[in-house]
PDB file of C-alpha atoms in Angstrom:
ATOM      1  CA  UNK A 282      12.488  -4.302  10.472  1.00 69.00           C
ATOM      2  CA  UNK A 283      12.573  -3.690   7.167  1.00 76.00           C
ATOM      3  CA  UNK A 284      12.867  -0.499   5.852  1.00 87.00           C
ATOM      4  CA  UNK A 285      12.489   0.905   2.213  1.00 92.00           C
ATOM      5  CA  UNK A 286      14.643   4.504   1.063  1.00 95.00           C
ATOM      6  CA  UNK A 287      12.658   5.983  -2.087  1.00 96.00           C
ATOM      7  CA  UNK A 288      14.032   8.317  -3.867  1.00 96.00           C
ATOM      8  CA  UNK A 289      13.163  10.987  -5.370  1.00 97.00           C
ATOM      9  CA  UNK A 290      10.157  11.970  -3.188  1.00 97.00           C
ATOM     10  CA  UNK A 291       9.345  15.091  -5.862  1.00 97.00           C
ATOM     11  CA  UNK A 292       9.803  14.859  -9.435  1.00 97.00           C
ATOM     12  CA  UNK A 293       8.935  17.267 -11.669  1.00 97.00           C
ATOM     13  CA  UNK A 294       9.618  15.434 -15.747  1.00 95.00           C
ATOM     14  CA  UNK A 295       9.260  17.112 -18.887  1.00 96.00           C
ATOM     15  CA  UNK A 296       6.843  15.557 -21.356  1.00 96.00           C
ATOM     16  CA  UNK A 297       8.417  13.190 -23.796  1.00 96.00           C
ATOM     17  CA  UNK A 298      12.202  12.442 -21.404  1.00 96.00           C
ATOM     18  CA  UNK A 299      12.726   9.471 -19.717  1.00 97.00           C
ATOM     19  CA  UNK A 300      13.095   9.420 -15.814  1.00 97.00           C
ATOM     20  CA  UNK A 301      14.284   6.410 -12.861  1.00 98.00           C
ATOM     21  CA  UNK A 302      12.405   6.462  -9.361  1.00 98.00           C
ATOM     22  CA  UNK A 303      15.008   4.160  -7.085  1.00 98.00           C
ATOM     23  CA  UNK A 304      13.999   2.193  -4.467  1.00 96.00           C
ATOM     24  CA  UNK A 305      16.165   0.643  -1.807  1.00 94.00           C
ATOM     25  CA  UNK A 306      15.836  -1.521   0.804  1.00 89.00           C
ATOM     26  CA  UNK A 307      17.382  -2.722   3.696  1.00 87.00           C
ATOM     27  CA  UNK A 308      17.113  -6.808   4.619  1.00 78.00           C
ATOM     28  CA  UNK A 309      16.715  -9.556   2.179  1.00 72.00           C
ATOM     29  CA  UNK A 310      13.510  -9.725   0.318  1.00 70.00           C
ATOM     30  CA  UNK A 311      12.490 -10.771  -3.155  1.00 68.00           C
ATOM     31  CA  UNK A 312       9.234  -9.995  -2.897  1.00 85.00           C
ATOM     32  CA  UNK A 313       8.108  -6.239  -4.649  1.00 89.00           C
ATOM     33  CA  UNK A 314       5.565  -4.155  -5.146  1.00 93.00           C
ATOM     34  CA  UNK A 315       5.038  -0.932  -7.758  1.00 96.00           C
ATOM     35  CA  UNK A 316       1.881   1.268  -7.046  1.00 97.00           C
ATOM     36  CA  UNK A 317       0.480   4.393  -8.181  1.00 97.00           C
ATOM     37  CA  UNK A 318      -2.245   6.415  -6.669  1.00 96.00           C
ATOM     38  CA  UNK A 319      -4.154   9.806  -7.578  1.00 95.00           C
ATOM     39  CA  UNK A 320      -4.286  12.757  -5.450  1.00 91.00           C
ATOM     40  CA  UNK A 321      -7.710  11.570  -2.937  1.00 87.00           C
ATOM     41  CA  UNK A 322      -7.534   7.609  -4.454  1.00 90.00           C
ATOM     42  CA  UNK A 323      -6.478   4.091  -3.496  1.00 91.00           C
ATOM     43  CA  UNK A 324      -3.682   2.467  -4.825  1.00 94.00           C
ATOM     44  CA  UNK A 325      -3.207   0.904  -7.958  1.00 94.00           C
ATOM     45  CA  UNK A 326      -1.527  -2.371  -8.593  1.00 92.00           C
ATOM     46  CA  UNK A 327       1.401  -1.671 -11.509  1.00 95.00           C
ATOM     47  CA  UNK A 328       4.075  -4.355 -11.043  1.00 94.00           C
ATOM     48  CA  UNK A 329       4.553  -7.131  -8.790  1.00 91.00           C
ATOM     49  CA  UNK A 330       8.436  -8.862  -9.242  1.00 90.00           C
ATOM     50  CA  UNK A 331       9.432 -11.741  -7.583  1.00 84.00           C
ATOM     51  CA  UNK A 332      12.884 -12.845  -8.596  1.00 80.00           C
ATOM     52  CA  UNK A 333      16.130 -11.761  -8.369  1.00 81.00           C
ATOM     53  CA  UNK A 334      16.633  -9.820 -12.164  1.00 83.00           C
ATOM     54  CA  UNK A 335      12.843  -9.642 -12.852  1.00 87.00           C
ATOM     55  CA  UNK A 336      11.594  -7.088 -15.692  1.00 91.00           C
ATOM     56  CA  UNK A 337       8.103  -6.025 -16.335  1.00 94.00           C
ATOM     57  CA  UNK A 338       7.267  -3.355 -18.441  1.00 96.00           C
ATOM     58  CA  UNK A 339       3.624  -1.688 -19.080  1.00 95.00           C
ATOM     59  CA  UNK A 340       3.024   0.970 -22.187  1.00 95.00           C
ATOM     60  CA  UNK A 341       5.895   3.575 -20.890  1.00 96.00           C
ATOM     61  CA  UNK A 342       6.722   2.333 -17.349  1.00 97.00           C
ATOM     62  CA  UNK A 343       8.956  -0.659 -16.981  1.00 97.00           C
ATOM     63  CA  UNK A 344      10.170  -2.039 -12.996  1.00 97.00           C
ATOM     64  CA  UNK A 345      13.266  -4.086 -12.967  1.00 95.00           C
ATOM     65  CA  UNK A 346      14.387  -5.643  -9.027  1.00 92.00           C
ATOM     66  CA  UNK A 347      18.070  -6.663  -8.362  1.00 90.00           C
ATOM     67  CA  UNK A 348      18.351  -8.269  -4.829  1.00 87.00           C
ATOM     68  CA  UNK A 349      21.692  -8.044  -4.169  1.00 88.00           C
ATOM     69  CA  UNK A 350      22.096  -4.365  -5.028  1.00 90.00           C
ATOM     70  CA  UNK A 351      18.663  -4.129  -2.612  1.00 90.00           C
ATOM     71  CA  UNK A 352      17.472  -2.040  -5.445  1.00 92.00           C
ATOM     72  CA  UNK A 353      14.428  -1.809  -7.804  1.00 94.00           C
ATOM     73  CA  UNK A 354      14.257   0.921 -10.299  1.00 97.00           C
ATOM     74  CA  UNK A 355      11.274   2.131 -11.733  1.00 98.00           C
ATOM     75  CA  UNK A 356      11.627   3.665 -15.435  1.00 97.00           C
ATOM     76  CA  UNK A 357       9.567   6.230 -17.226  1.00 97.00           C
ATOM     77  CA  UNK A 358      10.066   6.424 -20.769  1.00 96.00           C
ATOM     78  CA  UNK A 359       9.053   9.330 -22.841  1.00 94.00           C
ATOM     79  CA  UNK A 360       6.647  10.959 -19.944  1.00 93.00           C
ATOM     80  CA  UNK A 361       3.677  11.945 -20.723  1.00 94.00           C
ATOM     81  CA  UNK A 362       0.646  14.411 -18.810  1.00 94.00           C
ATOM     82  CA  UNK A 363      -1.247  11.255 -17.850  1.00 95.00           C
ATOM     83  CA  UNK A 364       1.445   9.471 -15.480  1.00 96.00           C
ATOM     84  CA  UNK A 365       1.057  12.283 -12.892  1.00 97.00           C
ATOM     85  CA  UNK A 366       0.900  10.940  -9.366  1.00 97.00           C
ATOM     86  CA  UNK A 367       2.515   9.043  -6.746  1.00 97.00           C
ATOM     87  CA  UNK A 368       4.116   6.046  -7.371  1.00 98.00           C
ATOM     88  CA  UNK A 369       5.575   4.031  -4.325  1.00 97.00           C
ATOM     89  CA  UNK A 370       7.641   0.960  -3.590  1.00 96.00           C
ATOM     90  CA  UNK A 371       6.798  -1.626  -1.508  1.00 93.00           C
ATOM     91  CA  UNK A 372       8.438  -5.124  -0.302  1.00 89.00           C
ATOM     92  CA  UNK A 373       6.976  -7.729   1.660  1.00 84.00           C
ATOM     93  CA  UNK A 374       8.787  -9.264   4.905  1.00 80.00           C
ATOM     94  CA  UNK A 375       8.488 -13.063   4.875  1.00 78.00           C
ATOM     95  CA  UNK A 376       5.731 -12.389   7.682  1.00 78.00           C
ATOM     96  CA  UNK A 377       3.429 -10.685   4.888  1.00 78.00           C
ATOM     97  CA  UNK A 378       4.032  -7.341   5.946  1.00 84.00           C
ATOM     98  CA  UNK A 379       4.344  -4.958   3.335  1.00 87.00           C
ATOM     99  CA  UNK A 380       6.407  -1.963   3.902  1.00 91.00           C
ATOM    100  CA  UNK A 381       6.311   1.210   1.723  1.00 94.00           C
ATOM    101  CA  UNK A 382       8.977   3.721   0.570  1.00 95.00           C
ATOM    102  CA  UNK A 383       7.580   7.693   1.110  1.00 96.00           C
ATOM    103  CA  UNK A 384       6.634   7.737  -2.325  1.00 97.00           C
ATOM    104  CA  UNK A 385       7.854  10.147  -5.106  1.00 98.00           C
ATOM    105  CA  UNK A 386       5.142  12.219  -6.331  1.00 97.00           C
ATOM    106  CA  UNK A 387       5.556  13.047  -9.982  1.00 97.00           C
ATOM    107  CA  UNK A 388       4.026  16.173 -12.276  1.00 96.00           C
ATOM    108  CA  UNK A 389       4.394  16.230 -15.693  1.00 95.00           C
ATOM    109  CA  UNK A 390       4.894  19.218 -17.696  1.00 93.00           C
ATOM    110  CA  UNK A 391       4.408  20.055 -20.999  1.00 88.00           C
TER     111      UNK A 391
ATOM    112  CA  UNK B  46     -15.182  -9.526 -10.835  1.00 68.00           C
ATOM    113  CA  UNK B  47     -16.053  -6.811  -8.166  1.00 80.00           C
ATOM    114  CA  UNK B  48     -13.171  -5.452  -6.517  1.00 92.00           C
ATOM    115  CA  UNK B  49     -12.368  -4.645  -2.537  1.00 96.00           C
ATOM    116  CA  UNK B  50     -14.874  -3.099  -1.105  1.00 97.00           C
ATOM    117  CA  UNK B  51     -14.977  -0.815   2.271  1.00 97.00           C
ATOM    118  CA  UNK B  52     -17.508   0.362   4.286  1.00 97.00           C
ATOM    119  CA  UNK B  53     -17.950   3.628   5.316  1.00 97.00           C
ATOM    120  CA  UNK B  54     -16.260   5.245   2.558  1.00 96.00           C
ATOM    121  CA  UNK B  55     -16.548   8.607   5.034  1.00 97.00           C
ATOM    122  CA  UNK B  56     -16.540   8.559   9.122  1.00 97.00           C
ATOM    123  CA  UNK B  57     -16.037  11.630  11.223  1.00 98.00           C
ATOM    124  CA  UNK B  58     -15.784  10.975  15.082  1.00 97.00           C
ATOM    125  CA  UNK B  59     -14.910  12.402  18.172  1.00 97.00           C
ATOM    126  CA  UNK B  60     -11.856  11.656  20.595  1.00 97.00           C
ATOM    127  CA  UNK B  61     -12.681   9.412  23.040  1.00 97.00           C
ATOM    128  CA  UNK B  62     -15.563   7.338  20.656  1.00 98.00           C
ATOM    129  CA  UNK B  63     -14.379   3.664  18.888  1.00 98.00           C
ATOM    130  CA  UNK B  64     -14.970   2.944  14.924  1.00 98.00           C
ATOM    131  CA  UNK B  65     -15.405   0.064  13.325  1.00 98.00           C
ATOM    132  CA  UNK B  66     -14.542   0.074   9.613  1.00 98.00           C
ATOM    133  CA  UNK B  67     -15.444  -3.348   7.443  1.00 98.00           C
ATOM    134  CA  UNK B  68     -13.508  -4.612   4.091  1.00 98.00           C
ATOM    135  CA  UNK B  69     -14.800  -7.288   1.990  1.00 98.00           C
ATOM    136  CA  UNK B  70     -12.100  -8.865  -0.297  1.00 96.00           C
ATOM    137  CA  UNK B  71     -12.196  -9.419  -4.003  1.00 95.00           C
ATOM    138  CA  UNK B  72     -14.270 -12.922  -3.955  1.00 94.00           C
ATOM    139  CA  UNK B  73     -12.105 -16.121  -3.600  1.00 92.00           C
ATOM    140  CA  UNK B  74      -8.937 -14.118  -1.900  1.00 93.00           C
ATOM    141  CA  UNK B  75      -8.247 -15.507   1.482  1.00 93.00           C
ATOM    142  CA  UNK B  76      -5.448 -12.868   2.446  1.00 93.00           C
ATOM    143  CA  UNK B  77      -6.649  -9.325   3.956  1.00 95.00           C
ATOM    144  CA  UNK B  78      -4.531  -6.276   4.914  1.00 94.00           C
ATOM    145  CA  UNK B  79      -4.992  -3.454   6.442  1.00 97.00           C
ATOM    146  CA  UNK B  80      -2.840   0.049   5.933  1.00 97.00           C
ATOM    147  CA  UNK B  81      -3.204   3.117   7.411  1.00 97.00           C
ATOM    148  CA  UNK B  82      -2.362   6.294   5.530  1.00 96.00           C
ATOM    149  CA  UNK B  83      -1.740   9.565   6.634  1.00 96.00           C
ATOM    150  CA  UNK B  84       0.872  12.912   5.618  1.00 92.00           C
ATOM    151  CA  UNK B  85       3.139  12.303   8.016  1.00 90.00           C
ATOM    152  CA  UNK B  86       3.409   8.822   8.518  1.00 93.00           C
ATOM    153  CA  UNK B  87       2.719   7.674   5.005  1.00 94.00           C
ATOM    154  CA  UNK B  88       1.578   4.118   4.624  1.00 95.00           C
ATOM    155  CA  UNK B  89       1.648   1.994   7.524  1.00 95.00           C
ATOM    156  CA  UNK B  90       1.002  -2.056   7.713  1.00 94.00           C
ATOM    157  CA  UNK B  91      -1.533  -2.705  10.754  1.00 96.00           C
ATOM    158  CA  UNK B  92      -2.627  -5.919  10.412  1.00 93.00           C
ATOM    159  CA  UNK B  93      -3.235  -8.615   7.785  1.00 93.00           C
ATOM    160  CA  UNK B  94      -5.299 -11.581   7.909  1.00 94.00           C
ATOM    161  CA  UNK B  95      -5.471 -15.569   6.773  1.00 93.00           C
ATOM    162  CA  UNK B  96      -8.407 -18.074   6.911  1.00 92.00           C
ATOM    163  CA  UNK B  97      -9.163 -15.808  10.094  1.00 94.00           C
ATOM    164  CA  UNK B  98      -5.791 -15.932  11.596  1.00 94.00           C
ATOM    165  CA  UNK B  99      -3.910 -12.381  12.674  1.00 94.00           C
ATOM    166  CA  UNK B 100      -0.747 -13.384  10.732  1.00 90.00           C
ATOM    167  CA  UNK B 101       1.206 -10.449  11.578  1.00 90.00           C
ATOM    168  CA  UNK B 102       0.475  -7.195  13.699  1.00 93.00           C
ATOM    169  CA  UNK B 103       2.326  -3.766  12.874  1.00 92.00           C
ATOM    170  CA  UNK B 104       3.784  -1.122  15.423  1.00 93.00           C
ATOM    171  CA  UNK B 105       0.166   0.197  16.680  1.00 96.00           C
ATOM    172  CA  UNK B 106      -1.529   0.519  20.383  1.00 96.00           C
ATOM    173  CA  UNK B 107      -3.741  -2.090  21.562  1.00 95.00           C
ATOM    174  CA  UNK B 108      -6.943   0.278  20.550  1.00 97.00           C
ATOM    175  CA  UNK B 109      -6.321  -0.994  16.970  1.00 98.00           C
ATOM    176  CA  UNK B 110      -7.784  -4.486  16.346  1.00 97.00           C
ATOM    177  CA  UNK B 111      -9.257  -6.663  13.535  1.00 97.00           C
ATOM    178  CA  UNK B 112     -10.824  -9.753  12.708  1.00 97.00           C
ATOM    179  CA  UNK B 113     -11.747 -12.293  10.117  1.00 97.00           C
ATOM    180  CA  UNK B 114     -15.066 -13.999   9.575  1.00 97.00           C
ATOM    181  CA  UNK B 115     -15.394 -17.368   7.539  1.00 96.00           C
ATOM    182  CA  UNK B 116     -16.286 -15.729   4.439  1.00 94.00           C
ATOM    183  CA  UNK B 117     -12.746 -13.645   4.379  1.00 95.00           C
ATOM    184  CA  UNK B 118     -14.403 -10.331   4.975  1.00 97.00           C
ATOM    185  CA  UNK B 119     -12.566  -8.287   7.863  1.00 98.00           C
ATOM    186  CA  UNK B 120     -13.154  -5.449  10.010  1.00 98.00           C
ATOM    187  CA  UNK B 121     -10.747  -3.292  12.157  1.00 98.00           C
ATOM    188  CA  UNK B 122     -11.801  -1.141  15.192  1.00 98.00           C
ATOM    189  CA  UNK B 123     -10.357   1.886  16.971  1.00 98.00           C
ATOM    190  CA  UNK B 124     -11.069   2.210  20.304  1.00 95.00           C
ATOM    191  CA  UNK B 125     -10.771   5.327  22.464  1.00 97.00           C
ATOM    192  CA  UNK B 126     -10.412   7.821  19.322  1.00 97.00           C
ATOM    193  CA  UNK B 127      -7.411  10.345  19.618  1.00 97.00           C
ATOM    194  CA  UNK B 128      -6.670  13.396  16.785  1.00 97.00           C
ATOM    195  CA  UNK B 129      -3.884  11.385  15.447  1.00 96.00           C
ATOM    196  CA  UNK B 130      -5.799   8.375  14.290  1.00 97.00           C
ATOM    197  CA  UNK B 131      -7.455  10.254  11.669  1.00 98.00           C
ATOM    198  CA  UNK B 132      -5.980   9.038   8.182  1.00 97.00           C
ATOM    199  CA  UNK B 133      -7.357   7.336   5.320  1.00 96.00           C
ATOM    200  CA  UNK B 134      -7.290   3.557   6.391  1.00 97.00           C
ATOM    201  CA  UNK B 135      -6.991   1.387   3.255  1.00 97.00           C
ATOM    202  CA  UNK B 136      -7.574  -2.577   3.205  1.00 97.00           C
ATOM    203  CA  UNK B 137      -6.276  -4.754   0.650  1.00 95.00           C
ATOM    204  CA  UNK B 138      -6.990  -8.496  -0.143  1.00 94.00           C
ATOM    205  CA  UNK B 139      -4.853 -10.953  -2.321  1.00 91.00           C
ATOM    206  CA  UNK B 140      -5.051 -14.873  -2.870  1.00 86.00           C
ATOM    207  CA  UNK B 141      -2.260 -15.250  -0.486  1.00 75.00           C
ATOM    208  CA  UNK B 142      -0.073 -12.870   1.093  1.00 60.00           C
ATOM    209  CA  UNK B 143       2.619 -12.685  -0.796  1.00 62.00           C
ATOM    210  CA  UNK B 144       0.906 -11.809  -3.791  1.00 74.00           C
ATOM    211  CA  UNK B 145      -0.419  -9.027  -5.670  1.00 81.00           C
ATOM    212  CA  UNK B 146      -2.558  -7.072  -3.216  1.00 88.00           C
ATOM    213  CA  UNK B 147      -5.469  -5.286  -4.061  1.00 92.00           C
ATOM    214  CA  UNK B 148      -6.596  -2.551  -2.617  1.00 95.00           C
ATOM    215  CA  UNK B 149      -9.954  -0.972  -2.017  1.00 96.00           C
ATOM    216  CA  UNK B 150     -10.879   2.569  -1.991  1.00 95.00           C
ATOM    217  CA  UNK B 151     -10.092   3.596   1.504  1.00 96.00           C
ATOM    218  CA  UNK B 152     -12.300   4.929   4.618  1.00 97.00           C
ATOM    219  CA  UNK B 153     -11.406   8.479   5.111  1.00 97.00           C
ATOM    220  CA  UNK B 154     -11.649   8.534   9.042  1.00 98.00           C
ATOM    221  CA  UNK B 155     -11.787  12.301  10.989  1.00 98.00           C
ATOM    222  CA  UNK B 156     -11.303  12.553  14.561  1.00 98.00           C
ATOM    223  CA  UNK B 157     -12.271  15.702  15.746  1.00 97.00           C
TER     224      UNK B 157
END
């Protein structure tokens, strides 16, 4: 079974620094998924990456995946109020299951 | 295009009762999934669905089932109600399964 490690679960940034969430995982998979969600909302599509080395970036977030570190970061660049919330990782078994990290849930202060 | 859709948005039962919650997809996505999501489990895979086909089946007792009708959109049922089952149930829907998956916005299910 595959299972995804997610770290940090809290995060509290500073407005304007730049910040990593890792996510690891445990059996082969090139298949991932970046979400957010608000406090009492669904999730949010942010990045999907589905090659070894993929890069996406959107305004101030950018997700990169390596495969054979089992690793996809998640990078916040200058943070700002409006990213506040829970982001989570997510890969997909070849049997279209997706399984999530805990999620890191991130405040931004001024 | 109109996103997911899910039907009741709000349910509160009692232990013992059955549910039945329904998702329509985003129109032309064949692919539906369904998550359940609670505080101390986090997000859990139940089941996801294919041109009506149970692909794949997560780690959940019998009393959670689902189906797909011809025109993609799925329902899931809980039978026999217990406390623990109450968690926001989420359902997402992508052209095919290993894509991006969209989700809709959840039926927040009490037991009481």
């Amino acid at each position: 079974e595959l299972k995804v490690e997610q770290n940090p679960l809290f995060l509290s940034m500073q407005e304007g620094k730049n910040y990593t969430i890792y996510c690891n995982y445990s059996t082969t998979s090139d298949r991932l998924y970046w979400y957010r969600q608000d406090p009492g909302k669904s999730l949010e599509s942010l990045f999907v990456l589905l090659s070894n080395g993929a890069v996406k970036q959107e305004g101030r977030l950018m997700a990169s995946l390596d495969t054979k570190a089992r690793l996809s970061t998640l990078h916040i660049t200058a943070a700002v109020h409006d990213l506040s919330a829970t982001y989570f990782c997510a890969f997909m078994s070849n049997d279209y299951k997706l399984s999530f990290g805990a999620g890191t849930t991130v405040t931004v202060r001024a | 295009k109109a996103g997911v859709t899910q039907t009741p948005r709000y349910l509160i039962k009692t232990r013992g009762q059955q549910v039945t919650l329904s998702c329509s997809p985003i129109s032309g996505h064949r692919s539906v999934s369904w998550y359940q999501q609670t505080p101390g489990q986090g997000l859990q895979f139940l089941f996801e669905y294919f041109s009506e086909t149970q692909r794949n089946k997560g780690n959940f007792p019998g009393r959670f089932s689902g189906r797909q009708f011809s025109n993609s959109r799925s329902e899931m049922n809980v039978s026999t109600l217990e406390l623990g089952d109450s968690a926001l149930y989420l359902c997402a829907s992508s052209l095919v399964g290993h894509r991006a998956q969209y989700f809709g916005p959840g039926t927040r299910l009490t037991v009481l």
